Short mmCIF file of C-alpha atoms in Angstrom, two decimals:
data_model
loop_
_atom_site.label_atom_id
_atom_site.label_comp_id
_atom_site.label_asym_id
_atom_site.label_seq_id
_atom_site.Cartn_x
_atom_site.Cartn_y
_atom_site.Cartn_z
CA UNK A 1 -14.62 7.43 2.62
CA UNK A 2 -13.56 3.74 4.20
CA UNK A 3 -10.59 2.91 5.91
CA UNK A 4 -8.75 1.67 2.67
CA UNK A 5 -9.36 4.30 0.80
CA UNK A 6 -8.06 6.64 3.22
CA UNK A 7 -5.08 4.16 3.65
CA UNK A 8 -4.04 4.34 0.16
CA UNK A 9 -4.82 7.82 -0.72
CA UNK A 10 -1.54 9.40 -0.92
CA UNK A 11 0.15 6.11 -2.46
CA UNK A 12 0.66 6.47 -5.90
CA UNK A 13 3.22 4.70 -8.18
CA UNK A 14 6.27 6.55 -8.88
CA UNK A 15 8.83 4.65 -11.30
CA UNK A 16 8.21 2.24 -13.63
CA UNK A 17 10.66 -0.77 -14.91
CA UNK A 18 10.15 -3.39 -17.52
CA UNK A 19 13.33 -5.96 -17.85
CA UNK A 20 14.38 -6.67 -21.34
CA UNK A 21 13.41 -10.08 -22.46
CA UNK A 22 15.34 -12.98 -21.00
CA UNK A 23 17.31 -15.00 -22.65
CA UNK A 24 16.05 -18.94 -23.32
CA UNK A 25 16.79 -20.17 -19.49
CA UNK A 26 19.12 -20.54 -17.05
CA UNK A 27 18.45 -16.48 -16.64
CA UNK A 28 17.45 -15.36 -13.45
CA UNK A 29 16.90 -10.94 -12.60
CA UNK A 30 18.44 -9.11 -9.81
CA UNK A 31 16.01 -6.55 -8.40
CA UNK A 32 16.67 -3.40 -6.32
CA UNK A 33 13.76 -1.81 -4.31
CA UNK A 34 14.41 1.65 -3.10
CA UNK A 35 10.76 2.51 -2.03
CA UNK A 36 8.55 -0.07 0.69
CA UNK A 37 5.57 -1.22 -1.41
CA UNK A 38 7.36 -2.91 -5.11
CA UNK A 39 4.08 -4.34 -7.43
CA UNK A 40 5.67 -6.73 -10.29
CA UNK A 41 3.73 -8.72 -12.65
CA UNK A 42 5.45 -10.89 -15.90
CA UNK A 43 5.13 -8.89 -19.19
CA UNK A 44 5.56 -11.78 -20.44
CA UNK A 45 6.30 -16.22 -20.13
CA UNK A 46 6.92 -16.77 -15.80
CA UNK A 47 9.15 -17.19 -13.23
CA UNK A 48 9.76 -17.68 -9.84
CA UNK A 49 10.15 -14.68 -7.43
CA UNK A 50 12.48 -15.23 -4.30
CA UNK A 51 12.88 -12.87 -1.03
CA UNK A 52 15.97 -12.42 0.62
CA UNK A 53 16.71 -14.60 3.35
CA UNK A 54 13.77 -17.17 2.45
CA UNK A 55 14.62 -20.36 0.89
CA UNK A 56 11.14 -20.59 -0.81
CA UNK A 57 10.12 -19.32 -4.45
CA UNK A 58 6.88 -18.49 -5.42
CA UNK A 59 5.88 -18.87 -9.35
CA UNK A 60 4.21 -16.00 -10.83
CA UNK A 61 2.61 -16.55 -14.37
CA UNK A 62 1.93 -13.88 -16.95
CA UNK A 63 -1.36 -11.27 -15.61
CA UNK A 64 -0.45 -12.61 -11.77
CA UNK A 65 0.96 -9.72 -9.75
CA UNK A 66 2.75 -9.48 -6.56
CA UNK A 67 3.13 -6.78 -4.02
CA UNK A 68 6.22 -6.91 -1.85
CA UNK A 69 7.21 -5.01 1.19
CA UNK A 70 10.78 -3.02 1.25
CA UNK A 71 13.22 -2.15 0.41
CA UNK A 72 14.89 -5.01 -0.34
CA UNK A 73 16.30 -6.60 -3.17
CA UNK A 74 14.76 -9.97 -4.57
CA UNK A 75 15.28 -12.42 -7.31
CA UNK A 76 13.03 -13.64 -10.34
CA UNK A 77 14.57 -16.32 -11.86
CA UNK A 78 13.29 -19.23 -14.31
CA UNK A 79 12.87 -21.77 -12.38
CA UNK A 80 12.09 -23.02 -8.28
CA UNK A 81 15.38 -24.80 -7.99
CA UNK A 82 17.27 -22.22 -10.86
CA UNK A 83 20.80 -21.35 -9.16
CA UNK A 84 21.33 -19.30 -13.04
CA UNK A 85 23.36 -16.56 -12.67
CA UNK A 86 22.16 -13.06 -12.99
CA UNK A 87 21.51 -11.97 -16.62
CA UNK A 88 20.21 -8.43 -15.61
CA UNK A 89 19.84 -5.98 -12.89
CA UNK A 90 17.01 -3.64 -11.88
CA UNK A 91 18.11 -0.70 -10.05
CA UNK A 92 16.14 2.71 -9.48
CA UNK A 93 18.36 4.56 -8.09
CA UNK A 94 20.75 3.98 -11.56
CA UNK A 95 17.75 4.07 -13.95
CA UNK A 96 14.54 5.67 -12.95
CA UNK A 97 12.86 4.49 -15.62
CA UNK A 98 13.80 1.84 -18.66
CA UNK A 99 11.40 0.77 -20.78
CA UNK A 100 11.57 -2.23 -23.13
CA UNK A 101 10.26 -1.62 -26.92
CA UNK A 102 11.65 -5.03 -27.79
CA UNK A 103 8.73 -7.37 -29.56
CA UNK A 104 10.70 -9.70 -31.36
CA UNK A 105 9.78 -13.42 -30.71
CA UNK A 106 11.03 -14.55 -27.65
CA UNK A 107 12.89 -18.07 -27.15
CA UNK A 108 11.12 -20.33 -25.14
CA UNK A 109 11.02 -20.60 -21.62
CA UNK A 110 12.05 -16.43 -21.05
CA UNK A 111 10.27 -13.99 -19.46
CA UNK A 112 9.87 -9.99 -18.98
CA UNK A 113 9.10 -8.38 -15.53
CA UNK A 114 7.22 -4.85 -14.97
CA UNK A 115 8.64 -3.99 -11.80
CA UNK A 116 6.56 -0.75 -10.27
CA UNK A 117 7.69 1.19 -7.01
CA UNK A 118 5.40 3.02 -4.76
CA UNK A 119 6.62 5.54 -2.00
CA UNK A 120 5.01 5.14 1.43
CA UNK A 121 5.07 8.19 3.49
CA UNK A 122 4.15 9.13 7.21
CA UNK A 123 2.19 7.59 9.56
CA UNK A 124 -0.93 6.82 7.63
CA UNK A 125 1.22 4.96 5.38
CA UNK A 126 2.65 2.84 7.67
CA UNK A 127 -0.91 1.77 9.01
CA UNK A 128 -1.14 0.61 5.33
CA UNK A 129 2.35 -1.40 5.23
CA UNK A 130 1.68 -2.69 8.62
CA UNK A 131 -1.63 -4.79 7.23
CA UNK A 132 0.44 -6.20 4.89
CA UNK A 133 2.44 -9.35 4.54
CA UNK A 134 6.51 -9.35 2.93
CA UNK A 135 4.53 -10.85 -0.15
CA UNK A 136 1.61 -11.60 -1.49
CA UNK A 137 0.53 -12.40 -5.15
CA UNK A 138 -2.66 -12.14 -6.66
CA UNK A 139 -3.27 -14.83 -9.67
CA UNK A 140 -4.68 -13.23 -12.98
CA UNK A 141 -7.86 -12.04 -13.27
CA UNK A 142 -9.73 -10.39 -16.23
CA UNK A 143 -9.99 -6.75 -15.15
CA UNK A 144 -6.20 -6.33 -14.09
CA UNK A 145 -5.27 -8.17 -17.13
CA UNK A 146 -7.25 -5.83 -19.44
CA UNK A 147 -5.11 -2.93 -17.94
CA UNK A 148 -1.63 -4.79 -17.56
CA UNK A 149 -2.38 -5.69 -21.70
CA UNK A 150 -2.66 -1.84 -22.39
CA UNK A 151 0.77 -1.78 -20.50
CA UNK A 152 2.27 -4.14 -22.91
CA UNK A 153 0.81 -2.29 -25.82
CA UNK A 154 1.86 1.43 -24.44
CA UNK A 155 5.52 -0.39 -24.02
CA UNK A 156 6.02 -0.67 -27.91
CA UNK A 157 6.02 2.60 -28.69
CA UNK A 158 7.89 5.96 -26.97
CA UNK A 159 4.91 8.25 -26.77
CA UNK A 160 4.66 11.71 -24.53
CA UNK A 161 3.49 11.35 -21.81
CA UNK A 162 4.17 7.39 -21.25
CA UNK A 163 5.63 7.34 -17.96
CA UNK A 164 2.02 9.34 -16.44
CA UNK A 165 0.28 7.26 -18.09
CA UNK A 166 1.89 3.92 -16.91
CA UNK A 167 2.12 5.20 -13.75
CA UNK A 168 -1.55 6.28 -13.21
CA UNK A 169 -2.79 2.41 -14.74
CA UNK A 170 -0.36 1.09 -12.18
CA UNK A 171 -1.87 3.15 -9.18
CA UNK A 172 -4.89 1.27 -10.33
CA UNK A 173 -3.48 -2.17 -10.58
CA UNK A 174 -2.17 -1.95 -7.15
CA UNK A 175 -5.28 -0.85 -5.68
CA UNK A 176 -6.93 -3.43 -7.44
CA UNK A 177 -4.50 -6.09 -6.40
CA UNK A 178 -5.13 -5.21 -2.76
CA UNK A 179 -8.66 -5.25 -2.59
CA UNK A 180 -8.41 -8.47 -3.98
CA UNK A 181 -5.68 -9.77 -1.61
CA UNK A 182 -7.81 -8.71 1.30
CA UNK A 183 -10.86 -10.24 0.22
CA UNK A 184 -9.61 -13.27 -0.49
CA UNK A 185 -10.20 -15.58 2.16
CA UNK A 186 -6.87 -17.38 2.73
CA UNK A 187 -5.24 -13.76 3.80
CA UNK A 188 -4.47 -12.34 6.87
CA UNK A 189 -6.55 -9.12 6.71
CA UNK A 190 -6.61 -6.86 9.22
CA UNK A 191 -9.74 -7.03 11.38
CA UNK A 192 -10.81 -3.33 10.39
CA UNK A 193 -10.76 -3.97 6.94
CA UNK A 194 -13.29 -7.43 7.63
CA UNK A 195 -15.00 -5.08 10.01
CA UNK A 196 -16.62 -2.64 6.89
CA UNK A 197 -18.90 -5.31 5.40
CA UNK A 198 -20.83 -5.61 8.58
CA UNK A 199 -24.05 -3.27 8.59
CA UNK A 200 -23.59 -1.73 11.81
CA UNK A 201 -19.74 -1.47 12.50
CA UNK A 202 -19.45 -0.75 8.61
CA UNK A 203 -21.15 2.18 9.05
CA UNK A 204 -19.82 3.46 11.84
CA UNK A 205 -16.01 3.40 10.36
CA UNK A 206 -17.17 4.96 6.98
CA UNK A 207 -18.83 7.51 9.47
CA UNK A 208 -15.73 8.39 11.08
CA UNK A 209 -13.44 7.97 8.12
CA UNK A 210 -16.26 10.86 6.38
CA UNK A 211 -15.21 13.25 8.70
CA UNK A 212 -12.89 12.32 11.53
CA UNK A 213 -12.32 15.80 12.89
CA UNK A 214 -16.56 15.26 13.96
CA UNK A 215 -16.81 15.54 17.95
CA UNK A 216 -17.93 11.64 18.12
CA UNK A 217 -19.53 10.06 20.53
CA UNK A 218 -20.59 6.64 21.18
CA UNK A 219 -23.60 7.80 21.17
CA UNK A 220 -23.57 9.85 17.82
CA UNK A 221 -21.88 7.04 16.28
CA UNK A 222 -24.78 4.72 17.44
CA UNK A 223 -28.06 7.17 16.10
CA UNK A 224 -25.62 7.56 12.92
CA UNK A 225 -25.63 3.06 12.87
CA UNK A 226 -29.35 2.71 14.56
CA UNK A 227 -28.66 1.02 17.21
CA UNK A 228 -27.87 1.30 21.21
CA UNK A 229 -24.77 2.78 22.48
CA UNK A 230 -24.14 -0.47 24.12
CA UNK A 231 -24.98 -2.85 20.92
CA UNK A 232 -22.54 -0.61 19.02
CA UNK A 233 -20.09 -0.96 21.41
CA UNK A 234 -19.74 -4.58 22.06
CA UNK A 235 -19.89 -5.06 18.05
CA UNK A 236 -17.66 -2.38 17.09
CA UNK A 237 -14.86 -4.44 19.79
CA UNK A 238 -15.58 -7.64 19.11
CA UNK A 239 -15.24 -6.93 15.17
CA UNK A 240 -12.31 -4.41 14.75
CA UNK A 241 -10.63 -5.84 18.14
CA UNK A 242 -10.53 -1.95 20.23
CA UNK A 243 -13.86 0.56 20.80
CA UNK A 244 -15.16 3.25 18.87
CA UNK A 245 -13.43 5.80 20.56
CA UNK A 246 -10.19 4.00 21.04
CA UNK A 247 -10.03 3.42 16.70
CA UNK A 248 -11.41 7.19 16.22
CA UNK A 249 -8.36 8.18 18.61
CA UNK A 250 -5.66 5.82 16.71
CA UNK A 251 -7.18 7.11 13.69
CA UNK A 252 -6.93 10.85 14.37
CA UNK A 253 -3.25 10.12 15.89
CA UNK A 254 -2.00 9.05 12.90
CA UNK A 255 -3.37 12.03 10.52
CA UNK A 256 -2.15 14.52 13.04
CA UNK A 257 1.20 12.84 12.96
CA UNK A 258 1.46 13.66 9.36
CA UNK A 259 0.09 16.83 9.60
CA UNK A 260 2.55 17.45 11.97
CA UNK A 261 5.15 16.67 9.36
CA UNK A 262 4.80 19.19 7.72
CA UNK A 263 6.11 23.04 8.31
CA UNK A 264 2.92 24.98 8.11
CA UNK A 265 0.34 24.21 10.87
CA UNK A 266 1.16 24.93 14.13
CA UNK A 267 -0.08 22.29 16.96
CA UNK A 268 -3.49 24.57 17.34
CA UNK A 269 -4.43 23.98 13.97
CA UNK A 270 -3.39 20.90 13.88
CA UNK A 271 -5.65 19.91 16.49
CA UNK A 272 -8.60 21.71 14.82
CA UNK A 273 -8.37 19.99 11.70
CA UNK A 274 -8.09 16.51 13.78
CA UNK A 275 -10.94 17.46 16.25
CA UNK A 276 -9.84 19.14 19.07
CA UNK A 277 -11.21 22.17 20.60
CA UNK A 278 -8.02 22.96 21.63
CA UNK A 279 -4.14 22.49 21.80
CA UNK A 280 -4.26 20.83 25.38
CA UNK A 281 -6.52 18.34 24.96
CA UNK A 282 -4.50 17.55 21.67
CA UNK A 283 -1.63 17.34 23.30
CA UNK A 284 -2.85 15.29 26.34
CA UNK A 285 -3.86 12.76 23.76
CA UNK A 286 -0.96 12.45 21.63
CA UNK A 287 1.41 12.27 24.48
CA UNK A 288 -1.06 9.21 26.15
CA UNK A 289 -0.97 7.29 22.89
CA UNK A 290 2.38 8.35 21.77
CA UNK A 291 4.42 8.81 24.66
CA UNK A 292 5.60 12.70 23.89
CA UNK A 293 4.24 15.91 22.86
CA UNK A 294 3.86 17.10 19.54
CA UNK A 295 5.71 19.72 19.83
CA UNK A 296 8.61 16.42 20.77
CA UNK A 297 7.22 14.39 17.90
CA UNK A 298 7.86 17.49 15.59
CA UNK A 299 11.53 17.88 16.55
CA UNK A 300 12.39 14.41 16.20
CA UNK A 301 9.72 12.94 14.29
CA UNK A 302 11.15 9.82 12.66
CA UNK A 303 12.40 10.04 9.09
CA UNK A 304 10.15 8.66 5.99
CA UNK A 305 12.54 5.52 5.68
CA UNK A 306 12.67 4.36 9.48
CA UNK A 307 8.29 4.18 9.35
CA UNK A 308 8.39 2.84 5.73
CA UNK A 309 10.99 -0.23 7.46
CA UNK A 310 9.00 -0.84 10.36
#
C-alpha cells in the first residue's frame, strides 16, 4: 500500500449530476456542493468555471476535468467575461441525482456539465483534502476520456443499475485525475507524495503504509530499505520534510482518530490495531500530538463537516 492509496481508500463518489444542455450562449450554471471534494468535467462544448470570491475563470474543454474543494457553490458559465444570467441550477440536496437523456443537436456555443460529489470523512480524509489546492483541472487525456465517453453513452439510456455504475467509473476518474495532478510538475504536491519515487525513502513509506501497526524502528525501517539507520534518516527528512518515526506517528494518529470514531473499539483495541502494546503509551502519544486524550477526542471529536472545511 502507498500513501495515496491509503489516502483515498474510503473516498468514493456518491451522487452524480449531468446539466441539461445549455442553451446557444449567454447561459451560465449555478452549482451547489454539499460534500468537500466536487470532480466536473464538460459532457459536452466548454466553459469557464468560476470560484466564489475569485475574480478569475478557468476554461475547461470537453474530456478536461476539475476537482474542487468544498462545499461551496461555483459557476460555469460560457464565457471568461460572461455576466449571463443563470439558466440552471445544480443542487444535491434537491436532486440527488438527474440525469440528462437529451441527444438532440445542440446549438452552438452550449455546453453540458457532469458534476460528481465525493464525501470526505475523518481524519485520514482530511490529510487527503489538505494536499490539495481549491482547484485544479487536469486537461484531457486518452485514458480518462475513454471512460468519461462510456459516461456519455450510459447517459442515453435509463438502465438498472446506472447510478453504481456511473459512480464506480467516476471513483476511477477521480483517482486518475489526481495521480495526474500530482505528477504533473507545475503542482504543489505534497512532499510525501514526491517522496515515494525515491528508492530508499519510497520504500520505507510503502513499508509502513503495508502494515503501520508493525513495532518500527529506524532501524527495521533501514534493513527493510538497505541502508544505515543514519542514511535513512537524513533522506527520509530531507525528502518528506519530518523523520521516520515522526511520519509513522502522524500516520498512526490519524487512523486511530478514525477508529476512534467509531462506537465499537474501546481505546485498548484501538491502540492494538495502531501499534501499541498498550492503552498508556497510546494515550501518551495522542495527547503529545493532539493535545487531549482519546478518551477527550472521543467525546468531542469534531463533526465530519468541521474536518471536511478545514
Amino acid at each position: 500500500m502507498d500513501a495515496l492509496s491509503d489516502l483515498l481508500r474510503g473516498v468514493r463518489a456518491d451522487g452524480v449530476q449531468v446539466s441539461s444542455r445549455t442553451p446557444a450562449p449567454p447561459w451560465a450554471l449555478r452549482v451547489e456542493t454539499g460534500s468537500p471534494l466536487t470532480l466536473c468535467s464538460p459532457m459536452q462544448g466548454e466553459g469557464w468555471l468560476s470560484l466564489p470570491g475569485s475574480e478569475e475563470r478557468t476554461l475547461l474543454r470537453a474530456g478536461d476535468t476539475a476537482v474542487i474543494r468544498g462545499p461551496l457553490t461555483f459557476s460555469y458559465v460560457d464565457g471568461p467575461d460572461s455576466n449571463a444570467a443563470v439558466c440552471e441550477e445544480l443542487c444535491y440536496s434537491d436532486s440527488p441525482t438527474t440525469l440528462s437523456t437529451e441527444c438532440s443537436e445542440a446549438p452552438e456555443g452550449s455546453s453540458s456539465l457532469l458534476v460528481a460529489e465525493f464525501p470526505v470523512r475523518g481524519e485520514v480524509g482530511g490529510r487527503l483534502l489538505e494536499a490539495l489546492p481549491p482547484l485544479l483541472v487536469v486537461p484531457a487525456e486518452p485514458a480518462c476520456g475513454d471512460i468519461l465517453d462510456y459516461i456519455s453513452a450510459e447517459l442515453q439510456v435509463n438502465r438498472p443499475g446506472q447510478r453504481i455504475v456511473l459512480e464506480r467509473l467516476l471513483d476511477w476518474i477521480l483517482v486518475c485525475t489526481l495521480r495526474a495532478w500530482f505528477d504533473s510538475s507545475d503542482s504543489a504536491a505534497p512532499a510525501w507524495y514526491h517522496a515515494m519515487t525515491d528508492p530508499v525513502v519510497g520504500v520505507a513509506l510503502r513499508a509502513i503504509h503495508d502494515d503501520h501497526a508493525q513495532p518500527w524502528t529506524v532501524a527495521s525501517l533501514a534493513r527493510t530499505t538497505g541502508v544505515s539507520r543514519a542514511s535513512l534518516a537524513k533522506r527520509f527528512t530531507d525528502l518528506v520534510g519530518q523523520p521516520p518515526l515522526a511520519y509513522l506517528t502522524d500516520w498512526r494518529m490519524a487512523v486511530a482518530a478514525d477508529l476512534l470514531a467509531e462506537p465499537g473499539p474501546t481505546v485498548a483495541q484501538v491502540a492494538r490495531q495502531v501499534g501499541y502494546a498498550d492503552a498508556f503509551g497510546f494515550s501518551s502519544a495522542f495527547k503529545r500530538t493532539r493535545g487531549i486524550t482519546p478518551s477527550e477526542y472521543r467525546r468531542g471529536r469534531p463533526s465530519d463537516e468541521a474536518v471536511s472545511a478545514r
